[in-house]
Amino acid sequence: MSIIQRGAVYTSLTLILIMSACASDAQLTQKAEPVVSAGAPTKIVDLSTSSDDQKVELLIKADNPIQYTVYKLDDPMRLIIDMSQVDMSGYQSAIPVNHRLVNSVIPIYFKESNDSR
């Protein structure tokens, strides 16, 4: 195992999408503490999903802690995770989920600002 792998901090964001939560009119927002990072920007190293009858989980692994904000929007109903200063350029294709709660996860990387969704 390399030094980078041993020193990597994996941030897992588990998003449980339950129908009652999706039906709520309240906006879901969570802000992480600011992260001061010296050196290379944070990079996503794995992006995957898993599901069962009641929930869909999105696992995001990064090589450093992530500063993020979560928003729930309607019309169409969707959950957005804004990740500041996070390089997700390696994930540009939609990830099909095909679950009654979630159709797909669509990663978006903004090269100019080095932000991801």
mmCIF file of C-alpha atoms in Angstrom, residues 8-111:
data_model
loop_
_atom_site.group_PDB
_atom_site.id
_atom_site.type_symbol
_atom_site.label_atom_id
_atom_site.label_comp_id
_atom_site.label_asym_id
_atom_site.label_seq_id
_atom_site.Cartn_x
_atom_site.Cartn_y
_atom_site.Cartn_z
ATOM 1 C CA ALA A 8 -5.775 9.154 2.076
ATOM 2 C CA VAL A 9 -8.800 10.291 3.950
ATOM 3 C CA TYR A 10 -11.939 8.754 2.533
ATOM 4 C CA THR A 11 -15.010 10.847 2.878
ATOM 5 C CA SER A 12 -18.193 8.879 2.639
ATOM 6 C CA LEU A 13 -21.411 10.674 2.057
ATOM 7 C CA THR A 14 -24.301 8.314 2.429
ATOM 8 C CA LEU A 15 -27.482 9.714 1.069
ATOM 9 C CA ILE A 16 -30.604 7.856 2.055
ATOM 10 C CA LEU A 17 -33.437 8.830 -0.220
ATOM 11 C CA ILE A 18 -36.768 7.867 1.327
ATOM 12 C CA MET A 19 -40.084 8.794 -0.246
ATOM 13 C CA SER A 20 -41.249 10.739 2.811
ATOM 14 C CA ALA A 21 -38.101 12.876 2.712
ATOM 15 C CA CYS A 22 -38.530 13.512 -1.001
ATOM 16 C CA ALA A 23 -42.115 14.645 -0.455
ATOM 17 C CA SER A 24 -41.096 17.297 2.086
ATOM 18 C CA ASP A 25 -41.259 20.963 1.049
ATOM 19 C CA ALA A 26 -38.319 21.857 3.285
ATOM 20 C CA GLN A 27 -34.960 22.461 1.642
ATOM 21 C CA LEU A 28 -32.246 20.114 2.860
ATOM 22 C CA THR A 29 -28.967 21.915 3.396
ATOM 23 C CA GLN A 30 -25.870 20.674 5.149
ATOM 24 C CA LYS A 31 -22.594 22.543 5.200
ATOM 25 C CA ALA A 32 -19.288 21.025 6.132
ATOM 26 C CA GLU A 33 -16.578 22.846 8.013
ATOM 27 C CA PRO A 34 -14.134 24.657 5.718
ATOM 28 C CA VAL A 35 -11.105 22.593 4.851
ATOM 29 C CA VAL A 36 -7.678 24.171 4.573
ATOM 30 C CA SER A 37 -5.592 22.116 2.199
ATOM 31 C CA ALA A 38 -1.989 22.572 1.190
ATOM 32 C CA GLY A 39 -0.886 21.034 -2.070
ATOM 33 C CA ALA A 40 -3.021 19.285 -4.655
ATOM 34 C CA PRO A 41 -6.786 19.816 -4.775
ATOM 35 C CA THR A 42 -9.148 17.157 -3.460
ATOM 36 C CA LYS A 43 -9.854 14.444 -6.026
ATOM 37 C CA ILE A 44 -12.731 11.966 -6.165
ATOM 38 C CA VAL A 45 -11.277 8.437 -6.247
ATOM 39 C CA ASP A 46 -14.532 6.426 -6.303
ATOM 40 C CA LEU A 47 -18.173 7.155 -7.041
ATOM 41 C CA SER A 48 -20.654 4.296 -6.685
ATOM 42 C CA THR A 49 -24.231 3.472 -5.706
ATOM 43 C CA SER A 50 -26.025 0.682 -3.893
ATOM 44 C CA SER A 51 -29.693 0.169 -3.125
ATOM 45 C CA ASP A 52 -32.358 -1.997 -1.561
ATOM 46 C CA ASP A 53 -36.167 -1.748 -1.482
ATOM 47 C CA GLN A 54 -36.229 1.305 0.813
ATOM 48 C CA LYS A 55 -33.177 3.385 -0.059
ATOM 49 C CA VAL A 56 -30.457 4.345 -2.493
ATOM 50 C CA GLU A 57 -26.960 5.120 -1.212
ATOM 51 C CA LEU A 58 -24.346 7.165 -3.026
ATOM 52 C CA LEU A 59 -20.764 6.572 -1.880
ATOM 53 C CA ILE A 60 -18.265 9.304 -2.690
ATOM 54 C CA LYS A 61 -14.631 8.584 -1.804
ATOM 55 C CA ALA A 62 -12.000 11.309 -1.992
ATOM 56 C CA ASP A 63 -8.308 11.611 -1.190
ATOM 57 C CA ASN A 64 -8.969 14.501 1.235
ATOM 58 C CA PRO A 65 -11.961 15.812 3.231
ATOM 59 C CA ILE A 66 -14.672 17.468 1.147
ATOM 60 C CA GLN A 67 -16.441 20.775 1.756
ATOM 61 C CA TYR A 68 -19.988 20.335 0.462
ATOM 62 C CA THR A 69 -23.545 21.651 0.546
ATOM 63 C CA VAL A 70 -26.634 19.513 -0.144
ATOM 64 C CA TYR A 71 -29.808 20.899 -1.761
ATOM 65 C CA LYS A 72 -33.128 19.214 -2.503
ATOM 66 C CA LEU A 73 -34.912 20.756 -5.491
ATOM 67 C CA ASP A 74 -38.270 20.132 -7.163
ATOM 68 C CA ASP A 75 -39.554 20.105 -10.748
ATOM 69 C CA PRO A 76 -37.920 17.785 -11.522
ATOM 70 C CA MET A 77 -37.241 16.342 -8.066
ATOM 71 C CA ARG A 78 -33.486 16.004 -7.497
ATOM 72 C CA LEU A 79 -30.789 16.101 -4.841
ATOM 73 C CA ILE A 80 -27.707 18.219 -5.557
ATOM 74 C CA ILE A 81 -24.394 17.927 -3.725
ATOM 75 C CA ASP A 82 -22.161 20.957 -4.367
ATOM 76 C CA MET A 83 -18.527 20.104 -3.621
ATOM 77 C CA SER A 84 -16.186 23.074 -3.504
ATOM 78 C CA GLN A 85 -12.633 22.658 -4.823
ATOM 79 C CA VAL A 86 -13.161 18.992 -5.704
ATOM 80 C CA ASP A 87 -11.881 17.457 -8.960
ATOM 81 C CA MET A 88 -14.385 14.940 -10.297
ATOM 82 C CA SER A 89 -13.134 15.119 -13.891
ATOM 83 C CA GLY A 90 -12.686 11.329 -13.972
ATOM 84 C CA TYR A 91 -16.461 10.859 -13.654
ATOM 85 C CA GLN A 92 -18.234 12.457 -16.606
ATOM 86 C CA SER A 93 -20.873 9.850 -17.495
ATOM 87 C CA ALA A 94 -24.266 9.336 -15.874
ATOM 88 C CA ILE A 95 -24.394 6.395 -13.462
ATOM 89 C CA PRO A 96 -27.625 4.426 -14.012
ATOM 90 C CA VAL A 97 -29.397 3.453 -10.781
ATOM 91 C CA ASN A 98 -32.794 2.353 -12.185
ATOM 92 C CA HIS A 99 -34.510 2.339 -8.790
ATOM 93 C CA ARG A 100 -38.059 3.522 -8.065
ATOM 94 C CA LEU A 101 -36.550 6.402 -6.035
ATOM 95 C CA VAL A 102 -33.588 7.349 -8.252
ATOM 96 C CA ASN A 103 -33.136 6.985 -12.016
ATOM 97 C CA SER A 104 -29.473 7.984 -12.239
ATOM 98 C CA VAL A 105 -26.620 9.964 -10.710
ATOM 99 C CA ILE A 106 -25.215 12.629 -13.022
ATOM 100 C CA PRO A 107 -21.734 13.860 -12.021
ATOM 101 C CA ILE A 108 -20.784 17.344 -13.234
ATOM 102 C CA TYR A 109 -17.297 18.900 -13.033
ATOM 103 C CA PHE A 110 -16.662 22.636 -13.551
ATOM 104 C CA LYS A 111 -13.037 22.901 -14.680
#
